[in-house]
Coordinates of C-alpha atoms in Angstrom, one line a residue:
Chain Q
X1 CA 125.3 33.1 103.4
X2 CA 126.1 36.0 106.0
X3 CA 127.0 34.8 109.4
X4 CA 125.5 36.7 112.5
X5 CA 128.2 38.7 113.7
X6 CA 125.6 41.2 115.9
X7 CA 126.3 38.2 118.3
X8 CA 130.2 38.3 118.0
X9 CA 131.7 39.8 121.1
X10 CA 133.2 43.3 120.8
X11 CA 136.8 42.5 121.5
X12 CA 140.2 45.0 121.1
X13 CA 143.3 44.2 121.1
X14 CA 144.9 44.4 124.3
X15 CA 147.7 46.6 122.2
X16 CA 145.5 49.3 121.8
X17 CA 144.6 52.4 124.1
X18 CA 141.9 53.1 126.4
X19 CA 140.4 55.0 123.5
X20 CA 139.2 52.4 121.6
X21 CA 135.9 51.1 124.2
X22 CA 135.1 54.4 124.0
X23 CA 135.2 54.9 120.4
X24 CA 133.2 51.9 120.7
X25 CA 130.3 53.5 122.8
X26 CA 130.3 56.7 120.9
X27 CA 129.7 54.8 117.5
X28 CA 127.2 52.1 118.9
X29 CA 125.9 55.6 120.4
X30 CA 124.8 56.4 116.5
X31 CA 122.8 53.0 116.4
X32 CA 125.6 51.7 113.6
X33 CA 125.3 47.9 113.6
X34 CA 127.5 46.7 116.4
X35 CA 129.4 43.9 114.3
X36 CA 130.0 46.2 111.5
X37 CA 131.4 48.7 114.0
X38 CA 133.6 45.7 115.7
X39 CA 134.8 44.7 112.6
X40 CA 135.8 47.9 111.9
X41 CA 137.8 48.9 115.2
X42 CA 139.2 45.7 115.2
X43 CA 140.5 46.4 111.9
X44 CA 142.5 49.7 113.1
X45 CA 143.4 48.8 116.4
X46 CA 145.2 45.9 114.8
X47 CA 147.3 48.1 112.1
X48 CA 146.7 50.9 115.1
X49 CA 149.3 48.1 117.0
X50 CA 151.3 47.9 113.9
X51 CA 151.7 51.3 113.3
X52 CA 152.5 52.0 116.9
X53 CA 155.6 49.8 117.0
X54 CA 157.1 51.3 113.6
X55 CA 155.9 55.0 113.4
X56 CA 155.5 55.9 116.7
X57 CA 152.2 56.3 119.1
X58 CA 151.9 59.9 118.2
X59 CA 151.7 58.9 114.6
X60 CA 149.5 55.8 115.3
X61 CA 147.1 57.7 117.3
X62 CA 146.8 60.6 114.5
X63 CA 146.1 57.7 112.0
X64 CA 143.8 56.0 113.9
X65 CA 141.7 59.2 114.6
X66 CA 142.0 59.9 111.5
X67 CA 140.4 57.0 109.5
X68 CA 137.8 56.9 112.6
X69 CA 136.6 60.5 111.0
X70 CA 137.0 59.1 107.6
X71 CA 134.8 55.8 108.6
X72 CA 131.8 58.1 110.4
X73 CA 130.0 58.6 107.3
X74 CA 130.3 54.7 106.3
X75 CA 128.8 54.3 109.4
X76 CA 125.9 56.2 109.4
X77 CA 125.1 54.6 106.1
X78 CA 125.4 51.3 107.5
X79 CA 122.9 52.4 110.4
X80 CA 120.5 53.4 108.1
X81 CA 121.1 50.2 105.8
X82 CA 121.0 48.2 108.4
X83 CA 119.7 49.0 111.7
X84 CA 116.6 48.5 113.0
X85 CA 113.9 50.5 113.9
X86 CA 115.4 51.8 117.3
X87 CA 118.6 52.1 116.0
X88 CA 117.4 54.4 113.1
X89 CA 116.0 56.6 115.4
X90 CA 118.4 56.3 117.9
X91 CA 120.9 57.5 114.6
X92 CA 118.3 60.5 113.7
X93 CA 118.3 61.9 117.5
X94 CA 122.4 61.9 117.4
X95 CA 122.2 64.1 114.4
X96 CA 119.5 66.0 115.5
X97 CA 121.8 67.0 118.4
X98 CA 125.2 67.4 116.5
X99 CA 123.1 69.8 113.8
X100 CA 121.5 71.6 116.8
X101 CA 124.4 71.7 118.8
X102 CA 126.2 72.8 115.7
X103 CA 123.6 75.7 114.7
X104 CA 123.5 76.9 118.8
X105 CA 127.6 77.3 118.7
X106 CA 127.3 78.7 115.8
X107 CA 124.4 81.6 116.7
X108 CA 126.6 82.3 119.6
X109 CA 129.8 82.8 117.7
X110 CA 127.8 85.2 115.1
X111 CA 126.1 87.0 118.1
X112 CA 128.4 87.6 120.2
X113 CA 129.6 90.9 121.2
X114 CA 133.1 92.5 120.9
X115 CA 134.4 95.3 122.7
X116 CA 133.0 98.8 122.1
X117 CA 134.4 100.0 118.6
X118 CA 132.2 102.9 118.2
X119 CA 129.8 105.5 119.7
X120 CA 126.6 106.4 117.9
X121 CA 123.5 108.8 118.7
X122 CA 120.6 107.1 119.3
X123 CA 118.5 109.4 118.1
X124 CA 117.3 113.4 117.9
X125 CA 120.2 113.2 115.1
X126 CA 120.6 115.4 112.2
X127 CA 123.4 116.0 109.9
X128 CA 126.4 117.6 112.1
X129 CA 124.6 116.9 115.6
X130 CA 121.5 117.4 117.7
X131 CA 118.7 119.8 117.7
X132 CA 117.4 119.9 121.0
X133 CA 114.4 122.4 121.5
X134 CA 114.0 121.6 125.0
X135 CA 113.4 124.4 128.0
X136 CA 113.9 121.2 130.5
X137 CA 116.8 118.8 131.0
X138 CA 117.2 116.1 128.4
X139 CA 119.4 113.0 128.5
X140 CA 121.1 112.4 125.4
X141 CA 121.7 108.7 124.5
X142 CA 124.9 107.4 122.7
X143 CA 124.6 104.0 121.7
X144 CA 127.8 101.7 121.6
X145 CA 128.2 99.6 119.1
X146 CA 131.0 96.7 118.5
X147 CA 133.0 96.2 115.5
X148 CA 130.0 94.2 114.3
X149 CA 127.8 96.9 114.8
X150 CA 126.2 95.1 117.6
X151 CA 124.8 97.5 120.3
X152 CA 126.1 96.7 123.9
X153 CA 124.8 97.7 127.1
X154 CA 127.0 100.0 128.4
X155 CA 125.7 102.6 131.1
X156 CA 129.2 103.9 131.8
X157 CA 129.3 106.4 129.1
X158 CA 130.7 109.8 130.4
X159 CA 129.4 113.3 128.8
X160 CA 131.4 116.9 129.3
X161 CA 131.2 120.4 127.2
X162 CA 134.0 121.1 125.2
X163 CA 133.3 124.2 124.0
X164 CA 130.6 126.4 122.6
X165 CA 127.5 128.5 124.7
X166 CA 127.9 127.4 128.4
X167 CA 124.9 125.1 129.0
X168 CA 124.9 122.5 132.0
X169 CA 126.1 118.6 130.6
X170 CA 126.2 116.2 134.1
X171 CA 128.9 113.5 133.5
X172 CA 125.9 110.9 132.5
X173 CA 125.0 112.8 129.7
X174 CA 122.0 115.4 131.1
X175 CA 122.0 118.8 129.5
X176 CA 119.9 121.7 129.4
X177 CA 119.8 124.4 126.6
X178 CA 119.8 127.5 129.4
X179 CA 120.3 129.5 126.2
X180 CA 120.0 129.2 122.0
X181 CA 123.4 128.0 120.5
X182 CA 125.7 125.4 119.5
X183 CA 127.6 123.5 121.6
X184 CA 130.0 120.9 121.6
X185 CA 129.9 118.0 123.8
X186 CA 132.2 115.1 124.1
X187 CA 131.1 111.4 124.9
X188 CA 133.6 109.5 126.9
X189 CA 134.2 105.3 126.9
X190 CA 137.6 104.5 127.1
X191 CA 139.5 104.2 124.9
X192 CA 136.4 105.8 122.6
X193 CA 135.5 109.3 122.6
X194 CA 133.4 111.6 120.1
X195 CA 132.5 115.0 120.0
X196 CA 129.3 116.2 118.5
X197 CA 127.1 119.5 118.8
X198 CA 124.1 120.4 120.4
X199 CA 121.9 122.9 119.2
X200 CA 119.9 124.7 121.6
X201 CA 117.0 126.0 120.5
X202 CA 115.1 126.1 123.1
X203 CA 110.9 126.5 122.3
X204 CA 108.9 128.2 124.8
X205 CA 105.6 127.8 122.8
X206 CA 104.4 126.8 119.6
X207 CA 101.9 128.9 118.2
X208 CA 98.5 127.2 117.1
X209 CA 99.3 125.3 113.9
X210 CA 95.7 125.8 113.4
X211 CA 94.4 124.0 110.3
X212 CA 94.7 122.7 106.7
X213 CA 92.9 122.0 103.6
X214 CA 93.7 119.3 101.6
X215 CA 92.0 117.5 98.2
X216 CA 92.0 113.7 97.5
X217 CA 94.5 113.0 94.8
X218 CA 96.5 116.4 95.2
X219 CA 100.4 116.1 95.8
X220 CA 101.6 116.2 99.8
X221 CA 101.5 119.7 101.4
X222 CA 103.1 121.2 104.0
X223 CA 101.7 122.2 107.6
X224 CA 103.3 125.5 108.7
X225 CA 104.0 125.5 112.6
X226 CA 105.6 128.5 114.3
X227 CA 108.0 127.5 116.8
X228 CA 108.6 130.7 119.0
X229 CA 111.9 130.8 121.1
X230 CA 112.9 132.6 124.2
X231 CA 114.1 135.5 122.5
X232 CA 110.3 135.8 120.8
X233 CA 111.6 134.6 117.3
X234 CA 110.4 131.6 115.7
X235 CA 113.2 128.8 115.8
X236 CA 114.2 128.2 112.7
X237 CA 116.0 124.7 113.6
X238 CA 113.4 122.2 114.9
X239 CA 112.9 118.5 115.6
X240 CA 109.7 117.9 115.5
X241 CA 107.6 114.9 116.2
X242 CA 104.4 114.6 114.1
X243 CA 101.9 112.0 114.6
X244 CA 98.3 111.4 112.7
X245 CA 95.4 110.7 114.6
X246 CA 93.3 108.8 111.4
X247 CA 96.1 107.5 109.0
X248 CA 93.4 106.2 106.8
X249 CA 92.6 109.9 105.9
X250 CA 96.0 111.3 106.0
X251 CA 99.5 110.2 106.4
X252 CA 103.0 112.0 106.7
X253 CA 106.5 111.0 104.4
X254 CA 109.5 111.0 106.0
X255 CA 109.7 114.7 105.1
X256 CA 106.9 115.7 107.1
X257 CA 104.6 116.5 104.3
X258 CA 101.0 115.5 104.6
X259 CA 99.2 113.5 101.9
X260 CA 95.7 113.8 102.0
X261 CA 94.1 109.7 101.0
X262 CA 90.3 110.1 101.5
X263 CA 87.6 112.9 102.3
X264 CA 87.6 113.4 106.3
X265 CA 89.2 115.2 109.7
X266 CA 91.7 114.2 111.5
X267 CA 94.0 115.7 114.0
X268 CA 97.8 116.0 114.1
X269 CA 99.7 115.8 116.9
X270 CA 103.0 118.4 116.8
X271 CA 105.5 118.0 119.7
X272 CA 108.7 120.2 119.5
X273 CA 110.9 120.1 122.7
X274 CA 108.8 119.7 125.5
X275 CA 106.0 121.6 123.8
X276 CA 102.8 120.3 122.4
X277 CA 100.1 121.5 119.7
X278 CA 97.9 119.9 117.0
X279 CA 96.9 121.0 113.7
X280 CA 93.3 120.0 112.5
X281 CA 93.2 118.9 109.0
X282 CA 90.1 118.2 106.7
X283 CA 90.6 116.5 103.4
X284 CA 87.7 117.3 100.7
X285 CA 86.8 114.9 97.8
X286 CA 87.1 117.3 94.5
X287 CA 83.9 117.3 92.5
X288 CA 83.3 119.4 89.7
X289 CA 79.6 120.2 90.7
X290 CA 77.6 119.9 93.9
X291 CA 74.4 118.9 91.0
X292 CA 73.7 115.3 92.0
X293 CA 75.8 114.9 95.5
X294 CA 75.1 111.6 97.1
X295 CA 74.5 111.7 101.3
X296 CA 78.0 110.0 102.3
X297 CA 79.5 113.2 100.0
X298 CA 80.1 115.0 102.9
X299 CA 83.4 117.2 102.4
X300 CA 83.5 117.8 98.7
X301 CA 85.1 121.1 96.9
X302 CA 84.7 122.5 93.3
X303 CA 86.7 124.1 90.8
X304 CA 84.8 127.8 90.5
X305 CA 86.0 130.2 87.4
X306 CA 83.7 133.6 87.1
X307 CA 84.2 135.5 84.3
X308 CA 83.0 138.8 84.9
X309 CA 79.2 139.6 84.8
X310 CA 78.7 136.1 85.0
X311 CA 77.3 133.8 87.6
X312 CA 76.8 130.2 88.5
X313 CA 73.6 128.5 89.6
X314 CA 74.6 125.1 92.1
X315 CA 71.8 123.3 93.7
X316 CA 72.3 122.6 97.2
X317 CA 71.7 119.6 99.1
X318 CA 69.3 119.3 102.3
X319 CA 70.2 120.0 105.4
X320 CA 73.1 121.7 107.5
X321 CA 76.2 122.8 105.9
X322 CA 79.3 125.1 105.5
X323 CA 79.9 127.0 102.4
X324 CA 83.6 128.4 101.6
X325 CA 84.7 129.9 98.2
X326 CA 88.6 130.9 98.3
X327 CA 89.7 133.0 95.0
X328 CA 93.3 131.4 94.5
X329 CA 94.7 133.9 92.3
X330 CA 96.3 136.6 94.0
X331 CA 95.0 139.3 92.0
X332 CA 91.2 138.3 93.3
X333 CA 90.0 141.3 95.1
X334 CA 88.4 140.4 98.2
X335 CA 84.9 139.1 98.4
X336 CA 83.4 141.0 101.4
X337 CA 79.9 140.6 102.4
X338 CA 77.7 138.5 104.4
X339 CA 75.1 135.6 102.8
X340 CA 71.1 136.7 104.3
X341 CA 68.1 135.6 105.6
X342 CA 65.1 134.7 103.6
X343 CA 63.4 132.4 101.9
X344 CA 63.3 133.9 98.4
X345 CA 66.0 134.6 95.6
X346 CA 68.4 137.3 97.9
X347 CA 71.2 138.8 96.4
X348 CA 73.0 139.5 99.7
X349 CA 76.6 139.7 99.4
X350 CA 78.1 143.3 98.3
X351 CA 81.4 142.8 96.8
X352 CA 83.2 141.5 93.5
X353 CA 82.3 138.3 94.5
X354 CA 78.4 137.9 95.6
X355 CA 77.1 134.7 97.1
X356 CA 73.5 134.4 97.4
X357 CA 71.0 131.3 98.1
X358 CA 67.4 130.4 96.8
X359 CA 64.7 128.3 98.0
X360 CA 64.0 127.3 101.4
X361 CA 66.9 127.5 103.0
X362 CA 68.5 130.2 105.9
X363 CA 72.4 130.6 105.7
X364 CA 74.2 132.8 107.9
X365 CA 77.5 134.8 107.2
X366 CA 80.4 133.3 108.8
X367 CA 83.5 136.1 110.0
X368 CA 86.1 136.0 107.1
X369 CA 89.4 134.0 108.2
X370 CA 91.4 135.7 105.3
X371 CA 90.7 137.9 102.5
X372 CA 89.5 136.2 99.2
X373 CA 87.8 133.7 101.8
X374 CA 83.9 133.8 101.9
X375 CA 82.0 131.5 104.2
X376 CA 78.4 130.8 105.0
X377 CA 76.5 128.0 107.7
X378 CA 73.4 127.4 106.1
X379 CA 69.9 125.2 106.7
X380 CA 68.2 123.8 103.8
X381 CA 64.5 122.5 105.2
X382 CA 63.6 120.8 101.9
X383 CA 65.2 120.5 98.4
X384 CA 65.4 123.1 95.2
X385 CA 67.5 125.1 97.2
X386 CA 69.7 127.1 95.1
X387 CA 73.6 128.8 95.7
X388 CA 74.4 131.6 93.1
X389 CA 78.0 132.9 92.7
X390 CA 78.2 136.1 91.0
X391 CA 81.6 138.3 89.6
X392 CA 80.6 141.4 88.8
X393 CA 81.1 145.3 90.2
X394 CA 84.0 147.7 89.0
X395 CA 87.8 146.9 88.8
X396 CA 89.7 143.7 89.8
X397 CA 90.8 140.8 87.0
X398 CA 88.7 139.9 84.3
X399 CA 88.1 136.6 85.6
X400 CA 87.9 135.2 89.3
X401 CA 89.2 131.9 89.8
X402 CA 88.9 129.7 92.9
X403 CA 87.4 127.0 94.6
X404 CA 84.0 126.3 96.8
X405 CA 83.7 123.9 99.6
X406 CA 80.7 122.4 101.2
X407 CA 81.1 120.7 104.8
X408 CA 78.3 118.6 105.3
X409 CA 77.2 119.3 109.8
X410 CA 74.4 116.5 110.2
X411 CA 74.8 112.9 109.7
X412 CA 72.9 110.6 106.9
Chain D
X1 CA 121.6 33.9 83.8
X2 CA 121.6 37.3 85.4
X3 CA 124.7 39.0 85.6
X4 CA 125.8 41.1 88.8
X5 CA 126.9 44.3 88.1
X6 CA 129.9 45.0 90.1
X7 CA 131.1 48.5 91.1
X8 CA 134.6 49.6 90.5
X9 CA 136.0 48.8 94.5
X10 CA 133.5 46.2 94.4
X11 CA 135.5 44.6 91.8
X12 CA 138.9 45.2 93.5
X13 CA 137.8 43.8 96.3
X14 CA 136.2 41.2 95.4
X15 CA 139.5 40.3 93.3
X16 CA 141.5 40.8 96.1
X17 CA 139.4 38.1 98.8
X18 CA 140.3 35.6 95.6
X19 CA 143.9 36.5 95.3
X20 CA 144.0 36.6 99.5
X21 CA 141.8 33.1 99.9
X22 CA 142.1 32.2 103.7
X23 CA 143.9 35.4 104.8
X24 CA 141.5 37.6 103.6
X25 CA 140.6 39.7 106.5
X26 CA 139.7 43.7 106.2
X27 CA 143.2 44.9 107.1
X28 CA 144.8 42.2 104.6
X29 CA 142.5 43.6 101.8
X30 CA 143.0 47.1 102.5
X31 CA 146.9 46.7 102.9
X32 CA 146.2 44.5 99.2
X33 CA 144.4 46.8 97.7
X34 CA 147.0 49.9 99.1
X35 CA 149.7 48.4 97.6
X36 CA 148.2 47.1 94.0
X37 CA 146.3 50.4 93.5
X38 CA 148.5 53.0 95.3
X39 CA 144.8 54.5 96.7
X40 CA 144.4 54.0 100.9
X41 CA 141.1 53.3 101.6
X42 CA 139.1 54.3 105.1
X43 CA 138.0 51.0 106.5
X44 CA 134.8 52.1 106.5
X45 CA 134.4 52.6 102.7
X46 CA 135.9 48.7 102.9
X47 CA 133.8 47.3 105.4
X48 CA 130.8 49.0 103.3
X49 CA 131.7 47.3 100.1
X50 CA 132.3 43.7 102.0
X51 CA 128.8 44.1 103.4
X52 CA 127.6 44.7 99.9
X53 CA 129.2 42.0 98.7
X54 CA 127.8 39.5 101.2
X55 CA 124.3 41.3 100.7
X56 CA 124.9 40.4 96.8
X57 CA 125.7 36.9 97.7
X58 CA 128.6 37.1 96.0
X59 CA 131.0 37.0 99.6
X60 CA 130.9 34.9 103.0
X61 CA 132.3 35.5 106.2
X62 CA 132.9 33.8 109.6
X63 CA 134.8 35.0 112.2
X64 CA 138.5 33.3 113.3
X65 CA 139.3 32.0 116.6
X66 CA 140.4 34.9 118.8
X67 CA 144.5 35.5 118.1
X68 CA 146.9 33.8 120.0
X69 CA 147.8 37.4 121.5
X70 CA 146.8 38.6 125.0
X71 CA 143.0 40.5 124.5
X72 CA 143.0 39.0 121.0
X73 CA 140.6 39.6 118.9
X74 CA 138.9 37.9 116.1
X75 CA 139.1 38.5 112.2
X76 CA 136.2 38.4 110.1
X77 CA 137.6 36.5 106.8
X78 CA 135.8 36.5 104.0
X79 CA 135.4 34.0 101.3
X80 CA 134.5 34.0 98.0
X81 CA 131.2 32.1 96.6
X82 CA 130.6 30.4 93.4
X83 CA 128.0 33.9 92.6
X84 CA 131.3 35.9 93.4
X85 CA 133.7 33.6 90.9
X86 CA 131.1 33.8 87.6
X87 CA 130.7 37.8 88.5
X88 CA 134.6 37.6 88.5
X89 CA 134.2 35.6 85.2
X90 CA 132.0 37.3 83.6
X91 CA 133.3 40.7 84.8
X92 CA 136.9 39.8 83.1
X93 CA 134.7 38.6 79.8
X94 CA 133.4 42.1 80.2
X95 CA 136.3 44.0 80.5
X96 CA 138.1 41.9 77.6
X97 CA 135.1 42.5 75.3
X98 CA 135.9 46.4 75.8
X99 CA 138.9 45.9 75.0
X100 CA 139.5 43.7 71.9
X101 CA 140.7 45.6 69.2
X102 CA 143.4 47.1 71.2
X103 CA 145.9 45.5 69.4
X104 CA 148.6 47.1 70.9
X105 CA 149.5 49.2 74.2
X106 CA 148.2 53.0 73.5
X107 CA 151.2 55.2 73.2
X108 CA 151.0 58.5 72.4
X109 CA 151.4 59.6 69.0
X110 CA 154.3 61.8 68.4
X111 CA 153.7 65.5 66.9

């Protein structure tokens, strides 16, 4: 039969130090059953008393704290065993707040910040330093960074030219690139310091970027942009920001090179320096036709190979529209002549290349951007309408090869 | 008749309330069991197995008069019960069961 010794007094020996009530507290704290917790203490501060009087207190008390640690997880089990309801949860809430008290210290130890072991850039940063094509004054940021790479915030970083072209650098780290060169500049936090270079190249404009063709499913192209400096020369060393207006048509790599993802327009935004300019780009849908074009084809671009004294006969859809042929190869002579008027077959075009429509429809030459480029804006009224591409006349290759593009004006 | 199963300290315990009788207390035991096994034991692994042993049936307690010693306290001695004495029989049948045969101590053999 167990006896009832919840109702036994908690008693100490008088022997015993102060310590032991509250050992007492703290472990009837953890809802452990207060007459297995008795027991216990009563237990060490008896041999605690024993020990005392032939080791010595200091040895006693390191004993006694001792098998206290070593009882703890005895008496959680027993809490849980035993304990009711209250004490259970009582038990749960002490660990809850030893694990979270636990986790918080040690967050804070993991998080917390050293002194500054290093200065970094915090951005603008190429290989050996930083391009900076501003006319106006830029502040250059240096990070600092602890041993354990954690950034602090320090605002007491201190800038000055070293050596290099004579540009202006304020003690807080403002420059301005007066003049294209390198310089460097040293940043200052006791006992830290690094030198790295600026190079000034300084953009007064950026001349329109202009536009780019691209075909679905083609590798990622370039877009050329001519950065002109102060001297008139394009810069050759920029940093350039680049930003897509539609990135469900187009997107940019990390290299900067555009990959075209479905048929549609979109504008890029350029910024160089303190300079601004956009680049319009229009991604066609390759087709090997335009026989059988649905409405929603509305930017769509053809393969076109003429062999000479032959031709090609393309139905054309309804409505408004753009027609381009570019000759890719080199060697194409260029295909000069404008697309007429009428509403009959019209051989218009008088050059190696000839473009000519049938049918109802009215097309009007469109000023060449580029030799070997050949445009037309036409207006089909009703269907049957027909586009004829013709190689023939005297010299140039055998065969013409190249590609046609129709841009699709009204909406379906 | 069922049979307890009794752990290893369960057994040394229990062995040692029989050998102790009316002075077994938990310091008694664990200064017992210190000096026949050479292993010290926290009090709280003790305690736990005395409480099992008492849940089991096969232990009784009852706490002294307080000692005759200013802020005395009172032990919790322990006794053991008839259940306790046939798992102490039947554990000592046990253990000579595994071991008959044995007719000699093991010594190891020489190369």
């Amino acid at each position: 039969m167990r006896s009832s010794p919840s109702r036994q007094p908690s008693v100490t020996t008088a022997s015993k130090t102060n310590s032991a009530p509250v050992t007492e507290r703290a472990l009837l704290a953890l809802g452990g059953d207060p007459a297995f917790i008795t027991d216990l203490l009563g237990d060490l501060s008896e041999e605690y008393t024993y020990r005392a009087a032939h080791d010595g207190v200091s040895a006693a008390r390191l004993w006694y704290v001792r098998e206290v640690v070593r009882s703890t997880p005895h008496l959680v089990w027993n809490a849980i065993r035993h304990g009711p309801p209250s004490a259970r949860a009582r038990l749960a809430g002490s660990i809850l707040a030893v694990v979270v008290t636990f986790s918080v210290l040690t967050l804070a130890w993991l998080t917390r910040n050293g002194p500054p072991a290093s200065l970094v850039f915090g951005g603008g940063i190429d290989s050996d330093g930083i391009v900076v094509n501003n006319l106006g004054p830029v502040q250059l940021s240096m990070s600092v960074l602890d041993a354990r790479g954690h950034r602090l915030e320090r605002t007491d970083v201190r800038y000055q030219r070293v050596s290099g072209v004579l540009i202006p650098v304020s003690t807080r780290g403002v420059i301005k690139c007066t003049q294209p060169g390198d310089a460097i500049v040293r940043a200052s936090l006791a006992p830290l310091h690094r030198d790295f270079v600026i190079h000034c190249q300084p953009v007064r404009t950026i001349r329109d970027a202009g536009w780019g063709n691209f075909v679905v499913g083609d590798p990622a192209g370039t877009l050329t942009v001519d950065a002109i400096g102060l001297d008139g020369q394009p810069v050759t060393r920029i940093a350039a920001r680049l930003r897509v207006e539609d990135s469900t048509i187009a997107t940019l790599d990390s290299s900067g090179r555009l990959r075209p993802l479905r048929p549609g327009e979109t504008w890029i935004d350029i910024e160089i320096g303190d300079r601004r300019a956009g680049a319009f780009v229009t991604v066609y849908e390759p087709v090997r036709t335009f026989e059988g074009l649905r409405p929603d084809q509305r930017l769509v671009v053809a393969p076109i190979r003429l062999t000479r004294g032959a031709s090609i006969r393309w139905p054309l859809p309804t409505g408004v529209f753009f027609l381009t042929f570019s000759a890719d190869s080199s060697e194409a002579p260029p295909t000069r002549g404008f697309v007429g008027l009428g509403s009959s077959s019209s051989p218009t075009v008088q050059s190696p290349v000839n473009m000519s429509v049938a049918g109802l429809i009215m097309c009007t030459r469109m000023p060449e951007p580029q030799p070997g480029v050949l445009g037309a804006y036409c207006l089909a009224r009703a269907p049957g309408a027909t586009l004829i591409l013709t190689y023939s006349g005297p010299g140039g290759p055998n065969e013409i090869v190249g590609s046609l593009a129709l841009e699709r004006q009204d909406q379906h | 008749m069922s049979t307890t199963t009794l752990g290893a300290l369960e057994l040394v315990v229990l062995l040692a309330v029989a050998r102790l009788k009316d002075d077994a207390y938990g310091l008694a035991i664990r200064r017992d069991l210190a000096a026949r096994t050479g292993r010290d034991y926290s009090v709280g692994a003790l305690y736990t197995t005395l409480q099992r042993l008492e849940d089991k049936g096969l232990l009784t307690s009852r706490h002294s008069a307080p000692l005759p010693v200013r802020g005395g306290r009172s032990r919790r001695h322990f006794t053991l019960t008839g259940a306790g004495a046939r798992a102490l029989r039947e554990a000592e049948r046990h253990a000579a069961s595994i071991w008959a045969g044995i007719g000699k101590p093991l010594r190891p053999r020489l190369a």
